CSV table of C-alpha atoms in Angstrom, one decimal:
chain,number,residue,atom,x,y,z
A,1425,MET,CA,101.2,98.2,81.3
A,1426,VAL,CA,98.9,95.5,82.6
A,1427,ASN,CA,95.3,96.4,82.4
A,1428,PHE,CA,92.9,95.2,85.1
A,1429,PRO,CA,89.3,95.4,83.7
A,1430,PHE,CA,87.8,93.9,86.9
A,1431,LEU,CA,89.1,96.9,89.2
A,1432,THR,CA,86.1,99.1,88.6
A,1433,PRO,CA,84.9,101.9,90.7
A,1434,GLY,CA,82.8,100.7,93.7
A,1435,LYS,CA,84.7,97.5,94.1
A,1436,VAL,CA,85.6,96.5,97.5
A,1437,VAL,CA,89.5,95.6,97.7
A,1438,ILE,CA,91.7,94.7,100.6
A,1439,ILE,CA,94.9,96.8,100.9
A,1440,LEU,CA,98.0,94.3,101.0
A,1441,GLN,CA,101.0,96.7,101.6
A,1442,GLY,CA,101.8,99.7,103.8
A,1443,ARG,CA,100.2,101.3,106.7
A,1444,PHE,CA,96.6,100.3,105.9
A,1445,ALA,CA,97.6,96.5,105.0
A,1446,GLY,CA,94.6,94.3,105.9
A,1447,LYS,CA,92.0,97.1,105.6
A,1448,LYS,CA,89.0,97.2,103.3
A,1449,ALA,CA,88.6,100.1,100.8
A,1450,ILE,CA,86.4,101.0,97.8
A,1451,ILE,CA,87.8,101.9,94.5
A,1452,VAL,CA,87.1,105.5,93.6
A,1453,LYS,CA,89.0,105.6,90.3
A,1454,THR,CA,91.8,103.7,88.4
A,1455,PHE,CA,94.7,105.3,86.7
A,1456,GLU,CA,97.0,103.6,84.0
A,1457,GLY,CA,100.0,105.8,85.0
A,1458,THR,CA,100.7,109.5,85.5
A,1459,TYR,CA,103.8,111.8,85.5
A,1460,GLU,CA,104.1,111.4,89.3
A,1461,ARG,CA,103.3,107.7,89.5
A,1462,ARG,CA,104.5,105.8,86.5
A,1463,PHE,CA,102.7,102.6,87.4
A,1464,GLY,CA,99.0,101.5,87.3
A,1465,HIS,CA,97.3,102.9,90.5
A,1466,ALA,CA,94.0,103.5,92.0
A,1467,LEU,CA,92.4,106.1,94.4
A,1468,VAL,CA,90.7,104.3,97.2
A,1469,ALA,CA,88.6,105.3,100.0
A,1470,GLY,CA,88.5,102.8,103.0
A,1471,ILE,CA,87.8,102.2,106.6
A,1472,GLU,CA,90.8,102.5,109.0
A,1473,ARG,CA,88.9,101.6,112.1
A,1474,ALA,CA,85.5,99.7,111.7
A,1475,PRO,CA,82.4,100.2,113.7
A,1476,LEU,CA,81.8,98.3,116.7
A,1477,LYS,CA,79.2,95.7,117.4
A,1478,VAL,CA,75.8,97.1,118.4
A,1479,THR,CA,72.9,95.1,120.3
A,1480,LYS,CA,69.4,95.7,120.7
A,1481,SER,CA,69.5,96.5,124.5
A,1482,MET,CA,71.8,99.5,123.9
A,1483,ASP,CA,70.3,103.0,123.9
A,1484,GLN,CA,70.3,105.2,120.9
A,1485,LYS,CA,73.3,107.5,122.1
A,1486,LYS,CA,75.5,104.4,122.7
A,1487,ILE,CA,74.6,103.0,119.2
A,1488,LEU,CA,75.7,106.2,117.5
A,1489,LYS,CA,79.0,106.3,119.4
A,1490,ARG,CA,79.6,102.7,118.5
A,1491,SER,CA,78.7,103.1,114.8
A,1492,LYS,CA,81.5,105.6,114.0
A,1493,CYS,CA,84.2,104.6,111.8
A,1494,LYS,CA,87.4,106.4,110.8
A,1495,PRO,CA,88.1,106.6,107.0
A,1496,PHE,CA,91.3,106.9,104.9
A,1497,VAL,CA,92.1,108.2,101.4
A,1498,LYS,CA,94.9,107.0,99.4
A,1499,PHE,CA,96.5,106.2,96.1
A,1500,VAL,CA,97.7,102.6,95.9
A,1501,ASN,CA,99.7,100.6,93.4
A,1502,LEU,CA,97.3,98.1,91.7
A,1503,ARG,CA,99.7,95.3,92.6
A,1504,HIS,CA,99.1,96.1,96.3
A,1505,ILE,CA,95.4,95.5,96.3
A,1506,MET,CA,93.3,92.3,96.4
A,1507,PRO,CA,90.0,92.6,94.8
A,1508,THR,CA,87.0,90.9,96.5
A,1509,ARG,CA,83.7,89.6,94.9
A,1510,TYR,CA,81.8,92.4,96.5
A,1511,SER,CA,80.7,95.9,95.2
A,1512,VAL,CA,79.0,98.6,97.1
A,1513,ASP,CA,76.6,101.4,96.2
A,1514,ILE,CA,78.2,104.0,98.3
A,1515,ASP,CA,78.7,107.0,96.0
A,1516,VAL,CA,82.2,108.1,97.1
A,1517,LYS,CA,82.9,110.1,93.9
A,1518,SER,CA,80.4,112.8,95.0
A,1519,VAL,CA,82.8,113.6,98.0
A,1520,LEU,CA,86.1,112.6,96.7
A,1521,LYS,CA,88.1,113.9,93.5
A,1522,ALA,CA,91.7,113.0,92.6
A,1523,SER,CA,92.7,116.6,92.3
A,1524,ASP,CA,91.9,117.2,96.1
A,1525,MET,CA,94.6,114.7,96.9
A,1526,ALA,CA,97.5,116.9,96.0
A,1527,PRO,CA,100.2,117.1,98.9
A,1528,ALA,CA,99.9,120.9,99.2
A,1529,LYS,CA,96.3,120.8,99.9
A,1530,SER,CA,96.2,119.3,103.4
A,1531,LYS,CA,93.1,121.7,104.6
A,1532,GLU,CA,91.1,120.3,101.7
A,1533,ARG,CA,92.1,116.7,102.4
A,1534,LYS,CA,91.0,117.2,106.1
A,1535,GLU,CA,87.7,118.6,104.9
A,1536,LEU,CA,87.5,115.5,102.5
A,1537,LYS,CA,88.0,112.9,105.2
A,1538,LYS,CA,85.5,114.6,107.4
A,1539,ASN,CA,82.9,114.4,104.5
A,1540,LEU,CA,83.8,110.8,103.9
A,1541,LYS,CA,83.5,109.9,107.4
A,1542,GLU,CA,79.9,111.4,107.4
A,1543,LEU,CA,79.0,109.4,104.3
A,1544,PHE,CA,80.4,106.2,105.6
A,1545,ASN,CA,78.6,106.7,109.1
A,1546,LYS,CA,75.2,107.6,107.3
A,1547,ARG,CA,75.4,104.6,105.1
A,1548,TYR,CA,76.3,102.2,107.9
A,1549,LEU,CA,73.3,103.3,109.9
A,1550,GLN,CA,71.0,102.5,107.0
A,1551,LYS,CA,69.9,98.8,106.5
A,1552,PRO,CA,72.2,96.9,104.1
A,1553,GLY,CA,69.2,95.8,102.0
A,1554,SER,CA,70.0,93.2,99.5
A,1555,ASN,CA,73.6,94.3,98.8
A,1556,PRO,CA,76.0,91.9,100.6
A,1557,GLY,CA,78.9,94.0,99.9
A,1558,ILE,CA,77.8,96.6,102.6
A,1559,LYS,CA,77.8,94.2,105.3
A,1560,PHE,CA,81.2,92.9,104.2
A,1561,PHE,CA,82.8,96.3,103.9
A,1562,TYR,CA,81.8,97.4,107.3
A,1563,GLU,CA,83.0,94.2,109.1
A,1564,LYS,CA,86.5,93.9,110.5
A,1565,LEU,CA,88.7,91.6,108.6
A,1566,ARG,CA,89.3,88.5,110.6
A,1567,PHE,CA,92.3,86.3,109.6
């Protein structure tokens, strides 16, 4: 098994394969391999739909509406993610646990995505501060 020591929790990655290809995500936890998935994989939480641009002239109601983002949570093969140089200080582990991702727990998954959306929206409305990874994470990937 190949070990990837640079794929640490909080690292911003880009998904390369599947439905969320080209989307940015944060690594929550990495796994060497389990009984269900016999390959190195990571639990990631990312943004499916990025927030829209906001200007000074917009009123508060419009700013709140345009600042919403749609999250996703997924297990991803380590070979299907590309790490970036950015890390973020969003505490996703407080909301997300690997045990909630079982296929039979669809209600918990919906609740989890709802809490994650709340967390991402709250962090987006705060100032990025000195962390450049926050600004990068919330921007749409242009290529």
